[in-house]
Coordinates of C-alpha atoms in Angstrom, one line a residue:
Chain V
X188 CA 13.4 17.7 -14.1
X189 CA 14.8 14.4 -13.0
X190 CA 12.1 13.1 -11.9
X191 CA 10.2 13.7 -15.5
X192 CA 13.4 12.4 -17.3
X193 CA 12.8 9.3 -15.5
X194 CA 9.3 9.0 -15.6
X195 CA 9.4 9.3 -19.0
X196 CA 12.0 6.9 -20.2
X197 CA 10.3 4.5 -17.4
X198 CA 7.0 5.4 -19.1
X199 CA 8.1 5.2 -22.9
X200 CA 10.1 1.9 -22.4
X201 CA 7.3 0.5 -20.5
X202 CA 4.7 1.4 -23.3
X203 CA 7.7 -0.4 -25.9
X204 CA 7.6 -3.4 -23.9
X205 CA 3.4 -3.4 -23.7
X206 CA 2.6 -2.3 -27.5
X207 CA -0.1 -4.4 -28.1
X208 CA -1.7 -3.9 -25.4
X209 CA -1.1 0.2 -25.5
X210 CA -1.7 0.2 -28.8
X211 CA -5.5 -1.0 -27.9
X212 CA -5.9 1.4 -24.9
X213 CA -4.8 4.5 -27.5
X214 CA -7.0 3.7 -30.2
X215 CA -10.0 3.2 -26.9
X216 CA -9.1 6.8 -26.4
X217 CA -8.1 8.1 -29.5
X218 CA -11.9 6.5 -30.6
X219 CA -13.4 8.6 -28.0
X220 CA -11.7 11.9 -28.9
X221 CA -12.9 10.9 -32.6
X222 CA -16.1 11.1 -31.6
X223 CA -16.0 14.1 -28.9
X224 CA -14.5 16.3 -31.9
X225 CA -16.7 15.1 -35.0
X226 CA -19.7 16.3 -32.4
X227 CA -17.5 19.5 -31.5
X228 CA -17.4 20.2 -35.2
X229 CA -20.6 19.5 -36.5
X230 CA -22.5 21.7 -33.4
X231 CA -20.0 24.8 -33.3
X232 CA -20.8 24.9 -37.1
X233 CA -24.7 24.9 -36.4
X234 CA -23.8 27.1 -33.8
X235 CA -22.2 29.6 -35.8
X236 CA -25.0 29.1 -39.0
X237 CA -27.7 29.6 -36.1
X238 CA -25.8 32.9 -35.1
X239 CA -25.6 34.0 -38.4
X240 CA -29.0 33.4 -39.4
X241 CA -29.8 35.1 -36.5
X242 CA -28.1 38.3 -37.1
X243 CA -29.9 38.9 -40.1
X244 CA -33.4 38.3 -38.0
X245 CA -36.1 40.8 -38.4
X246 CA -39.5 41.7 -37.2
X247 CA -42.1 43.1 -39.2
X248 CA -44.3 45.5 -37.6
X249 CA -47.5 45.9 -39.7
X250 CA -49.3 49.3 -39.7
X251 CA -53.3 49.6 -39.6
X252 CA -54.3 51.4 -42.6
X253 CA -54.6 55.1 -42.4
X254 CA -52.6 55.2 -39.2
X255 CA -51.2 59.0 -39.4
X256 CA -47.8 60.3 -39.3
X257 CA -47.4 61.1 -35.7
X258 CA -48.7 57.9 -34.5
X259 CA -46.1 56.0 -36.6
X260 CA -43.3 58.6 -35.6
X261 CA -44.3 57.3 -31.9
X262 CA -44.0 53.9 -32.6
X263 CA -40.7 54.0 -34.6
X264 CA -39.2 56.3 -31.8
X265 CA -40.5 53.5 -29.2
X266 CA -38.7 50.9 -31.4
X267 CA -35.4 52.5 -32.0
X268 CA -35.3 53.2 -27.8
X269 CA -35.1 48.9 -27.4
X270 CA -32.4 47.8 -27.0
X271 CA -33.1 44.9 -29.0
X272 CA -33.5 47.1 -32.0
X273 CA -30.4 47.9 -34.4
X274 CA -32.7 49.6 -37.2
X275 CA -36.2 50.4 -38.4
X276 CA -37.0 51.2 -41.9
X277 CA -40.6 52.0 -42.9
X278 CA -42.3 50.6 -46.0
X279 CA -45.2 52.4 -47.3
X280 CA -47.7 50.3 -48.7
X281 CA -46.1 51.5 -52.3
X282 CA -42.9 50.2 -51.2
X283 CA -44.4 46.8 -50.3
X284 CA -46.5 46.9 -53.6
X285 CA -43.2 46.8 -55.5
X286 CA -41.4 45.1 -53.8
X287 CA -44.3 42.1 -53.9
X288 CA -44.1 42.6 -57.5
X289 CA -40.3 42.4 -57.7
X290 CA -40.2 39.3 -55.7
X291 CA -43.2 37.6 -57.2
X292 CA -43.6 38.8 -60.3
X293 CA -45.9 35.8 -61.4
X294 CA -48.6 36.9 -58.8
X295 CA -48.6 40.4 -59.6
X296 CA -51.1 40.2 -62.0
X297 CA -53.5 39.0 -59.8
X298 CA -53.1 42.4 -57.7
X299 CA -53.2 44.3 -60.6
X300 CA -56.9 44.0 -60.9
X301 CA -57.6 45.0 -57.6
X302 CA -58.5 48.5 -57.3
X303 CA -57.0 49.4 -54.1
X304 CA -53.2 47.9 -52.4
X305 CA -54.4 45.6 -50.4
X306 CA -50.6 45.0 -48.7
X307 CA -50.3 46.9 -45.5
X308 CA -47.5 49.6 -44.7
X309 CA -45.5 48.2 -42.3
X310 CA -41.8 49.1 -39.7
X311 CA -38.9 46.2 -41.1
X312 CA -36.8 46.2 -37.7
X313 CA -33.7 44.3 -37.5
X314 CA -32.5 42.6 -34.4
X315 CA -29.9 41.9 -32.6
X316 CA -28.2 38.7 -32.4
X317 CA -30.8 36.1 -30.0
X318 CA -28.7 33.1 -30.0
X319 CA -27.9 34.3 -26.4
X320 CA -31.1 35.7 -25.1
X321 CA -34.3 35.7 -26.9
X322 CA -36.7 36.8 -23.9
X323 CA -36.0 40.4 -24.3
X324 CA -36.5 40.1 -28.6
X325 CA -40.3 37.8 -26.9
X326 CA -41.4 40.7 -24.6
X327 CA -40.9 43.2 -27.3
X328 CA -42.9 41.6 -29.8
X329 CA -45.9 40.9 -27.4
X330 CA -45.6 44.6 -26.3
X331 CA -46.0 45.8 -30.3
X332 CA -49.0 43.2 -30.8
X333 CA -50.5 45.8 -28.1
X334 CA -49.6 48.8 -29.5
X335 CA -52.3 51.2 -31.0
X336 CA -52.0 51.3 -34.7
X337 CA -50.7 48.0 -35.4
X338 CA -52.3 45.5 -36.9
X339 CA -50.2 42.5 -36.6
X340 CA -46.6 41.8 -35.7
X341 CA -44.5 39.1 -37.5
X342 CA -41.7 37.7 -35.9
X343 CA -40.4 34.2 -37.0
X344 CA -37.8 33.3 -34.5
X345 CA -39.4 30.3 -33.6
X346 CA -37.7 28.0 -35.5
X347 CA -34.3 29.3 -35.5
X348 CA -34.5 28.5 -31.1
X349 CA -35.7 24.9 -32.2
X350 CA -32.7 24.8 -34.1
X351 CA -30.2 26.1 -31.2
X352 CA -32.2 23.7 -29.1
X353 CA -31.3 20.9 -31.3
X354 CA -27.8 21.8 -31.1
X355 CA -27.8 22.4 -28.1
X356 CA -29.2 18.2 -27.3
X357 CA -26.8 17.3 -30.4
X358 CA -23.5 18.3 -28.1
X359 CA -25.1 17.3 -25.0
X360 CA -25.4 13.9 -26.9
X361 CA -22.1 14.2 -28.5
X362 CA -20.7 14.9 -24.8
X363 CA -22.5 11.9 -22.9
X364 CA -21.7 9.3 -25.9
X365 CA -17.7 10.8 -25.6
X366 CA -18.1 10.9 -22.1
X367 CA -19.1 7.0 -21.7
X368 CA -16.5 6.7 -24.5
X369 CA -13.5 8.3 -22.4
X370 CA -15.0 6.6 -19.5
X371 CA -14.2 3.0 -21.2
X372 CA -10.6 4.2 -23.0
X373 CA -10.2 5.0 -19.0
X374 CA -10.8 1.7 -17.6
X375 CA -8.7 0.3 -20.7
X376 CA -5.3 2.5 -19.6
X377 CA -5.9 1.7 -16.0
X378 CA -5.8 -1.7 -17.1
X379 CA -2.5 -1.4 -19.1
X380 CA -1.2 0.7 -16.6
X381 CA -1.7 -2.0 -13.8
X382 CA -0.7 -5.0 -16.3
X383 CA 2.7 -3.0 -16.6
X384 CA 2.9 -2.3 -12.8
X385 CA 2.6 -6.1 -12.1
X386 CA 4.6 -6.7 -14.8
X387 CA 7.3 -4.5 -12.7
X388 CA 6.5 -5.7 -9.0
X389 CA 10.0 -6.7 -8.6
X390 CA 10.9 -3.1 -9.2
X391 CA 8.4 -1.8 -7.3
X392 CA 9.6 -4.1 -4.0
X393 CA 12.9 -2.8 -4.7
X394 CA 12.1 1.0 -4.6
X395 CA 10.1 0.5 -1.8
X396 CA 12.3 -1.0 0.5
X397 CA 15.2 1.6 -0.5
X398 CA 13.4 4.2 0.4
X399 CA 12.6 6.0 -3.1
X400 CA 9.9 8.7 -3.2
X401 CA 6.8 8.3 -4.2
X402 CA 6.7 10.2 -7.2
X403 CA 9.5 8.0 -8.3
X404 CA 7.3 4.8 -7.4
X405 CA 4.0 6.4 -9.1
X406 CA 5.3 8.7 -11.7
X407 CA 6.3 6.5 -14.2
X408 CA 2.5 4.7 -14.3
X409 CA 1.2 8.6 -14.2
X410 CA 3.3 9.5 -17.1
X411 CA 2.1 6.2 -18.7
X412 CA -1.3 6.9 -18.7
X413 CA -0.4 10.6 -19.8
X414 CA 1.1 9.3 -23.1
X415 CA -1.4 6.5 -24.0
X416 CA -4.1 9.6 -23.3
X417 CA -1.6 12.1 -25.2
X418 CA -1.2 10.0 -28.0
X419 CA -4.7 9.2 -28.2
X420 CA -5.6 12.6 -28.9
X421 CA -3.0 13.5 -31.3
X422 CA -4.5 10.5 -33.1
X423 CA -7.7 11.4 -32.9
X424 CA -6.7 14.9 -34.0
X425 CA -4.6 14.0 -36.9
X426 CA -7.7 11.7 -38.1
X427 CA -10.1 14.5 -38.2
X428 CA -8.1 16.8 -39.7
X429 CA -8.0 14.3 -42.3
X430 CA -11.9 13.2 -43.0
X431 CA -12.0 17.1 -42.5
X432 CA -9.8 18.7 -44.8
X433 CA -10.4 15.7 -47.6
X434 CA -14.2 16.2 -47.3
X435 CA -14.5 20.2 -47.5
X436 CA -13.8 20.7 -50.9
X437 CA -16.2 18.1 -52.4
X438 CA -19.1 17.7 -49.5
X439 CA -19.0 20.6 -46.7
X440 CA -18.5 23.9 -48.6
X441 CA -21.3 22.7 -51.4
X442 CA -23.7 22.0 -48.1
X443 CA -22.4 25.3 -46.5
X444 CA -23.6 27.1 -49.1
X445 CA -26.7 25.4 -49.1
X446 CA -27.6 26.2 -45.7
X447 CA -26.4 29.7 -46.5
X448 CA -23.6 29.6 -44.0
X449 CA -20.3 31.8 -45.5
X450 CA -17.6 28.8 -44.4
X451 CA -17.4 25.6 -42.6
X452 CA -14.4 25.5 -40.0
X453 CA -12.4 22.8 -38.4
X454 CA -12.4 22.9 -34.3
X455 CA -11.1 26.2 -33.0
X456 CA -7.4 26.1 -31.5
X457 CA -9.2 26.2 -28.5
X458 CA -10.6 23.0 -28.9
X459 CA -7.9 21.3 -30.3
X460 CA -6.1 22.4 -26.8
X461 CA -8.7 21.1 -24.5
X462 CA -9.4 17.8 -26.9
X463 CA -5.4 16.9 -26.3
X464 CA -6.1 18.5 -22.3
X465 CA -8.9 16.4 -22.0
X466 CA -6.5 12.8 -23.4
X467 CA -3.4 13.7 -21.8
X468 CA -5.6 14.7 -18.2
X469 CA -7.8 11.0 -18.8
X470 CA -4.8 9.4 -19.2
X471 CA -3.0 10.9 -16.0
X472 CA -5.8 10.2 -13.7
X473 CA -6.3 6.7 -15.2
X474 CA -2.1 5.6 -14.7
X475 CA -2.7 7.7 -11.2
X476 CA -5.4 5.7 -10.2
X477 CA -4.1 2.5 -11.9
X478 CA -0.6 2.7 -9.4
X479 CA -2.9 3.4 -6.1
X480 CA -1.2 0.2 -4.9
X481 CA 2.3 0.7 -6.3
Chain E
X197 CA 22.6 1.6 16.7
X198 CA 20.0 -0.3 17.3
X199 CA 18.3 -0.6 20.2
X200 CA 14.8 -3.4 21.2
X201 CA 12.8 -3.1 24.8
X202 CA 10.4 -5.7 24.9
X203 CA 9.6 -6.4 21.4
X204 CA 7.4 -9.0 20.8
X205 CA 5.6 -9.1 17.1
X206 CA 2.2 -11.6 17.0
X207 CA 0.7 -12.9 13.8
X208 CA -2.6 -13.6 13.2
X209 CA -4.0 -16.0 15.2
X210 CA -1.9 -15.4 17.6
X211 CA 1.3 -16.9 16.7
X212 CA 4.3 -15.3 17.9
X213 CA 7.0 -14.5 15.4
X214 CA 9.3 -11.8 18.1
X215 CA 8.3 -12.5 22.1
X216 CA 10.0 -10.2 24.8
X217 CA 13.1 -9.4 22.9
X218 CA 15.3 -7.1 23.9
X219 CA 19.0 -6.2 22.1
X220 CA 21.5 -4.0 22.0
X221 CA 23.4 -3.6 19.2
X222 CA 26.2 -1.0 18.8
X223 CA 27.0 1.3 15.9
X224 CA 30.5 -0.6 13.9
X225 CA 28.9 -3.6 15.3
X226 CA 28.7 -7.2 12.9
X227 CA 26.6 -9.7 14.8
X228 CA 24.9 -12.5 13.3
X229 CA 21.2 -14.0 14.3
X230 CA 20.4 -17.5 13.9
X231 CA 18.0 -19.8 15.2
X232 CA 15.9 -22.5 13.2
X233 CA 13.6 -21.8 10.5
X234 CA 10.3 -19.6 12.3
X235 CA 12.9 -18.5 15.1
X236 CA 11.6 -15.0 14.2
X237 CA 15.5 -13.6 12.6
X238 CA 13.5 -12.5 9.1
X239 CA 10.9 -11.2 11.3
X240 CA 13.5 -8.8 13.2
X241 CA 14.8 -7.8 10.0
X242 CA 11.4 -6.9 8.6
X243 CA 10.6 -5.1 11.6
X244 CA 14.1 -3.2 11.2
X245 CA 13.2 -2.2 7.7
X246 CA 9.6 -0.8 8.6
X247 CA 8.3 -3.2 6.2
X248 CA 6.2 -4.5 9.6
X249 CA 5.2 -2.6 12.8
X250 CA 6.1 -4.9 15.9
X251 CA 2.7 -5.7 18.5
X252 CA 4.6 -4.1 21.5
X253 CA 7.8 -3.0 22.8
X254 CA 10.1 -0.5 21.5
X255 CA 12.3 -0.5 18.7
X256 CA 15.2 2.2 18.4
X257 CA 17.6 2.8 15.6
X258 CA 19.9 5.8 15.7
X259 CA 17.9 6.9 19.2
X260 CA 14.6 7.1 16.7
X261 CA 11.4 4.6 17.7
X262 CA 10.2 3.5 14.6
X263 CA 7.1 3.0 15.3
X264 CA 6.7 6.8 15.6
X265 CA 8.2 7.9 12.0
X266 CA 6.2 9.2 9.5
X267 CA 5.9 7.8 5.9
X268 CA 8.4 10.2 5.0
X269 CA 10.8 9.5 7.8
X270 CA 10.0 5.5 6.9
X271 CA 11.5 6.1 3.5
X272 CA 14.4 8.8 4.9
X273 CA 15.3 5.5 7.6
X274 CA 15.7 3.1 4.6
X275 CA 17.9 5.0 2.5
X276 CA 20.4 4.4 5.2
X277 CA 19.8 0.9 5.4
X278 CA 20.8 -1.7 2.6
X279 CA 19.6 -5.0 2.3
X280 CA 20.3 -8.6 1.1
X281 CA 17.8 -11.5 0.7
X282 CA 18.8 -15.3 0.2
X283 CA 16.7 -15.4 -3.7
X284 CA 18.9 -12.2 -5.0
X285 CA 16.1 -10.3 -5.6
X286 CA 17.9 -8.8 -8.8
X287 CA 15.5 -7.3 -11.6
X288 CA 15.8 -9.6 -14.9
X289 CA 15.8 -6.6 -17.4
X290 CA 18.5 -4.6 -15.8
X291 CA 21.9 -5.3 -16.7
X292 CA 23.5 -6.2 -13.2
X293 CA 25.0 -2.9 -13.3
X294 CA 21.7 -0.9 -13.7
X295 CA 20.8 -3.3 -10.9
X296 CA 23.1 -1.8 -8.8
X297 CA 22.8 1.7 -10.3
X298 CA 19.3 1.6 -10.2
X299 CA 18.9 2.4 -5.8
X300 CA 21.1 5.8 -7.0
X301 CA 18.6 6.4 -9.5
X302 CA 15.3 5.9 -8.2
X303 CA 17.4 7.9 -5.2
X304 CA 17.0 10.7 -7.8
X305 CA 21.1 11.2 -7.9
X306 CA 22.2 12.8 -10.7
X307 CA 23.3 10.8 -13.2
X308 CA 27.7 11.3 -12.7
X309 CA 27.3 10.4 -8.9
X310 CA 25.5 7.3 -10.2
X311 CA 28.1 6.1 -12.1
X312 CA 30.8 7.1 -9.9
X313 CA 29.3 5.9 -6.7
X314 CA 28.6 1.9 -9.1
X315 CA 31.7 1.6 -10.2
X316 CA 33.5 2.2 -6.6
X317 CA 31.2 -0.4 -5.2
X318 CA 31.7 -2.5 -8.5
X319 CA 35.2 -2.6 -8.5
X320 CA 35.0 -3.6 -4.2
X321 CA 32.8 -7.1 -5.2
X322 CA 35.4 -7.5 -8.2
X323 CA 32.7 -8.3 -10.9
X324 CA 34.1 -5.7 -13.3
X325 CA 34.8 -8.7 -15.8
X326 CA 30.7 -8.9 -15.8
X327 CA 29.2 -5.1 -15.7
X328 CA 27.2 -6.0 -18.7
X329 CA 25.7 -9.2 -17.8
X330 CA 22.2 -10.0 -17.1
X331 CA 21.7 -11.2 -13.8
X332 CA 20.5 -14.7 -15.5
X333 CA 23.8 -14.7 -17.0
X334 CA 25.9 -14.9 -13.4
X335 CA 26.1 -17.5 -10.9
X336 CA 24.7 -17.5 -7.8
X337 CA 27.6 -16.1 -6.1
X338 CA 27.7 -14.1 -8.8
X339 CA 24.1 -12.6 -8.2
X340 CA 24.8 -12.3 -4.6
X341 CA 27.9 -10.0 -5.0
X342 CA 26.0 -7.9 -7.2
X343 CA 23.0 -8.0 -4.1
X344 CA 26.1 -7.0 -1.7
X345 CA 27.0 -4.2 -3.9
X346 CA 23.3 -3.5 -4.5
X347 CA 23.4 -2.9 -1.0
X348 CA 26.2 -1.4 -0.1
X349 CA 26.1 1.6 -3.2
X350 CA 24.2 4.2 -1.0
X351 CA 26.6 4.0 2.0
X352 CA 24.0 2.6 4.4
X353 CA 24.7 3.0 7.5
X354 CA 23.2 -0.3 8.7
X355 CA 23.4 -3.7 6.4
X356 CA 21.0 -6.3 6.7
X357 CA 21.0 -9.3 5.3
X358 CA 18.5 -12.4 5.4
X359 CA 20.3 -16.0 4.9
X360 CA 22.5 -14.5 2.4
X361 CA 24.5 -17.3 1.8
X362 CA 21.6 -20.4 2.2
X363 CA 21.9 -20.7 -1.7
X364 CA 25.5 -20.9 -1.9
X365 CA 28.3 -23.0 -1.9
X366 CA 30.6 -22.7 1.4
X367 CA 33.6 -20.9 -0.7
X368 CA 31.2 -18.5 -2.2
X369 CA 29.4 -18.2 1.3
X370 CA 33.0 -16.9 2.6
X371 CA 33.6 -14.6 -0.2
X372 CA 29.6 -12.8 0.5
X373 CA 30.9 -12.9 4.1
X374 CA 34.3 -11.1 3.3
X375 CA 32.1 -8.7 1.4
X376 CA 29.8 -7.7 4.9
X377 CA 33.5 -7.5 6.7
X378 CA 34.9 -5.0 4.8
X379 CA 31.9 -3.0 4.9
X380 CA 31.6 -3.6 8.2
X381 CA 35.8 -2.4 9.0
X382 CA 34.4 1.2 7.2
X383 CA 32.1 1.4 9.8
X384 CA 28.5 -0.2 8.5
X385 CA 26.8 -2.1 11.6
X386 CA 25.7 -5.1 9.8
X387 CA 23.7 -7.9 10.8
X388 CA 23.3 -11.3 9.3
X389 CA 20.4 -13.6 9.9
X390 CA 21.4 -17.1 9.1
X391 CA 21.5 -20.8 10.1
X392 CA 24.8 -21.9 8.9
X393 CA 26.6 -22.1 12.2
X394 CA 29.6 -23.6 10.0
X395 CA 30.0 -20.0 8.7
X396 CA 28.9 -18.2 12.4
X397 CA 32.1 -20.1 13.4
X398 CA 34.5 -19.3 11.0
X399 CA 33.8 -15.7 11.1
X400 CA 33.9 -15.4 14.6
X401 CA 31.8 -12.0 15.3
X402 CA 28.5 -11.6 18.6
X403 CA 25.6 -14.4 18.0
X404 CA 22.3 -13.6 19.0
X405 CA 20.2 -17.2 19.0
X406 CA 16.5 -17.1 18.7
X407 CA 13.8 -20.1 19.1
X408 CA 10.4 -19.3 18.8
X409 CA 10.8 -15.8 19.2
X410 CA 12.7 -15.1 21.9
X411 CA 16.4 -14.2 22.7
X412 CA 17.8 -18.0 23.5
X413 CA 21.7 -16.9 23.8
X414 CA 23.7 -14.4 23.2
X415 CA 27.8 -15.4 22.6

């Protein structure tokens, strides 16, 4: 407990002394953290929109005309056994006749003067989530393209794995560019951290030849680098919240709705922990590594 | 106390700082070690602080050959050793009190014992007229009392000081010297490298002379 007392007041009056210069390495970091968080939010928001969209996926099975009642009974039971499956409703070809004319009533007219329902009786099943695992949801819908009695199978998941692909390469980016971000608001601590340990030598000569420990010689340059990083990410934090919160009302909740998605949310508390973690930890290693040679 | 066997300590290119020396010197004991500039007396005290490792021989303090202690044990040995240097060596943004303080504190002693243990030594270099001063502030006699006390604060059990009076006037030189004696009467073993033989001779304590190195006389 001491030994933190001291650190600290070493650390803060040392940072006092150097404001210029720390005020430079936190905004290098606080920067970084910007960044690392705007990516956090914007991809756990696709994320989340992807998983939602998701949930409601379905799979049409379309029935061959005058496929009888047993062989449809088979293929529902088969169905409801996957484990994929959460529900199968079947829509005669009456049922899809009005609903076709419910949902386009424009173009019903021109079925009207058919003489037989050309639309095809058909199994809606609903999924379960794929945002984890879509290979089980794949085999599934190649093993009912086989199936006797059906004529066609339409599952549109496609796109919706593009899209968790591209968020997925959106936070890899978002990492790499925060990443080589932290990586240069690292460099810039160690450097104020090493300016303020030549800036101490004296000091430093002093402890040494009295014998002090060496978490007494390092620990002040540790603790340091723990508040420029610490600092950084409260800034980068408090910054966010700010573009966040102002923005939602007039910008994100209109474009939310737009994309169908029920809310848009700022970075979990999770996050927030690990985005301060990841300053206050950058910051430690860069004041430990600055004071190697204290 | 402390105790060399054929010490010798070679620079680079094979210059010779220490050659051959061997010393006794006893626990209580003052002694002063003098010899030209390059005689090898800083060298000695370097050696004596671990801030160097000699080339060969043997060097014993307290019946413990430095040369075999760990980086732990390094640091244990020096908080029972207090030093002086010639330039002060006094940090410019302490206060000369927190100069002084400062060994408790980095020491990790609680924060009463600090004060306690400052203002004892304080009040025995008599600078209690100038406990807020900065050390640019203070003469250099000044400076140097508060280097004694810097010293002497941790109760060392060894003193050694490195021409601690070469910036000073003889008066003041006399008053840093008083300072070593009464540490010295409470039992520190302290040891004085200098060249002021004027000084050697009026306080009157074992000389140990050194010329390139090696142990010239011992009086």
């Amino acid at each position: 407990m001491r030994l933190l007392r001291y650190a600290f007041e070493e650390a803060a009056a040392s940072l006092w002394r150097g404001r210029r210069s720390s005020l430079l390495s936190t905004a290098t970091i606080a920067i970084a953290l910007f960044v690392t968080g705007a990516f956090l939010i914007v991809t756990s928001n696709l994320e989340r929109m992807a998983e939602e969209w998701s949930g409601a996926a379905e799979m049409s099975v379309y029935l061959e005309d005058g496929l009888g009642g047993p062989e449809r009974s088979a293929l529902e039971r088969d169905l409801r056994t996957d484990a994929s499956v959460t529900s199968v409703e079947f829509i005669s070809k009456e049922m899809a006749l009005a609903r076709f004319r419910q949902t386009f009533p424009d173009l019903a007219q021109t079925l009207g003067g058919m003489q037989e329902n050309p639309l095809p009786a058909s199994l809606d099943v609903r999924l379960r989530s794929s945002s984890g695992e879509s290979a089980p949801i794949d085999a599934l819908v190649t093993r009912m393209r086989t199936m006797p009695g059906v004529a066609d199978v339409r599952y549109d998941q496609d796109w919706l794995d593009r899209l968790l692909r591209g968020v997925r390469v959106l936070r890899l980016v978002g990492f790499s560019l925060g990443g080589a971000l932290l990586l240069a608001a690292a460099l810039t601590i160690a450097n104020v951290v090493r300016l303020a340990l030549t800036a101490r030598r004296d000091e430093l000569d002093i402890m040494h030849l009295v014998g002090a420990p060496p978490a007494y010689v390092r620990g002040p340059f540790v603790m340091e680098g723990a508040l420029h990083g610490g600092m950084g990410a409260l800034a980068a934090l408090l910054v966010l919240a700010a573009v966040f919160f102002s923005a939602r009302p007039h910008v994100l909740t209109p474009l939310a709705s737009a994309l169908n998605l029920s809310s848009v949310s700022f970075l979990s508390p999770l996050l927030v922990v690990l985005i301060v973690g990841g300053g206050l930890g950058v910051g430690c290693l860069a004041g430990w590594v600055a004071s190697r040679r204290a | 106390m402390i105790e060399t066997y054929h010490l010798s300590k070679v620079y680079s290119r094979g210059v010779y700082a220490l050659r051959d020396v061997t010393l006794s010197i006893d626990k209580g004991e003052f002694l002063f070690l003098t010899g030209a500039s390059g005689a090898g007396k800083s060298t000695l005290l370097r050696l004596l602080l671990c801030a160097e490792q000699p080339t060969e021989g043997t060097l014993k303090v307290g019946g413990r050959v430095l040369s075999d202690l760990t980086p732990a044990e390094v640091q244990s040995h020096r908080r029972s050793v207090g030093f002086v240097f010639q330039d002060f060596r006094l940090v410019p943004r302490f206060t000369v009190f927190q100069n002084v303080a400062f060994v408790m504190r980095v020491l990790g002693v609680d924060l009463a014992t600090q004060q306690r243990k400052t203002f004892q030594v304080w009040k025995g270099v008599g600078l209690q007229h100038r406990m807020n001063a900065y050390p640019e502030d203070l003469s250099g006699g000044e400076q140097q009392r508060v280097a004694v006390a810097r010293a002497l604060v941790n109760d060392p059990q060894i003193v050694l000081a490195d021409e601690p009076t070469g910036n000073l006037d003889p008066d003041l030189s006399l008053e840093i010297m008083n300072l070593f004696r009464e540490a010295n009467s409470r039992g520190t073993t302290v040891l004085v490298a200098t060249h002021d033989l004027w000084m050697i001779r009026r306080v009157g304590r074992r000389v140990v002379g050194l010329e390139h190195g090696r142990v010239v006389e011992v009086s």
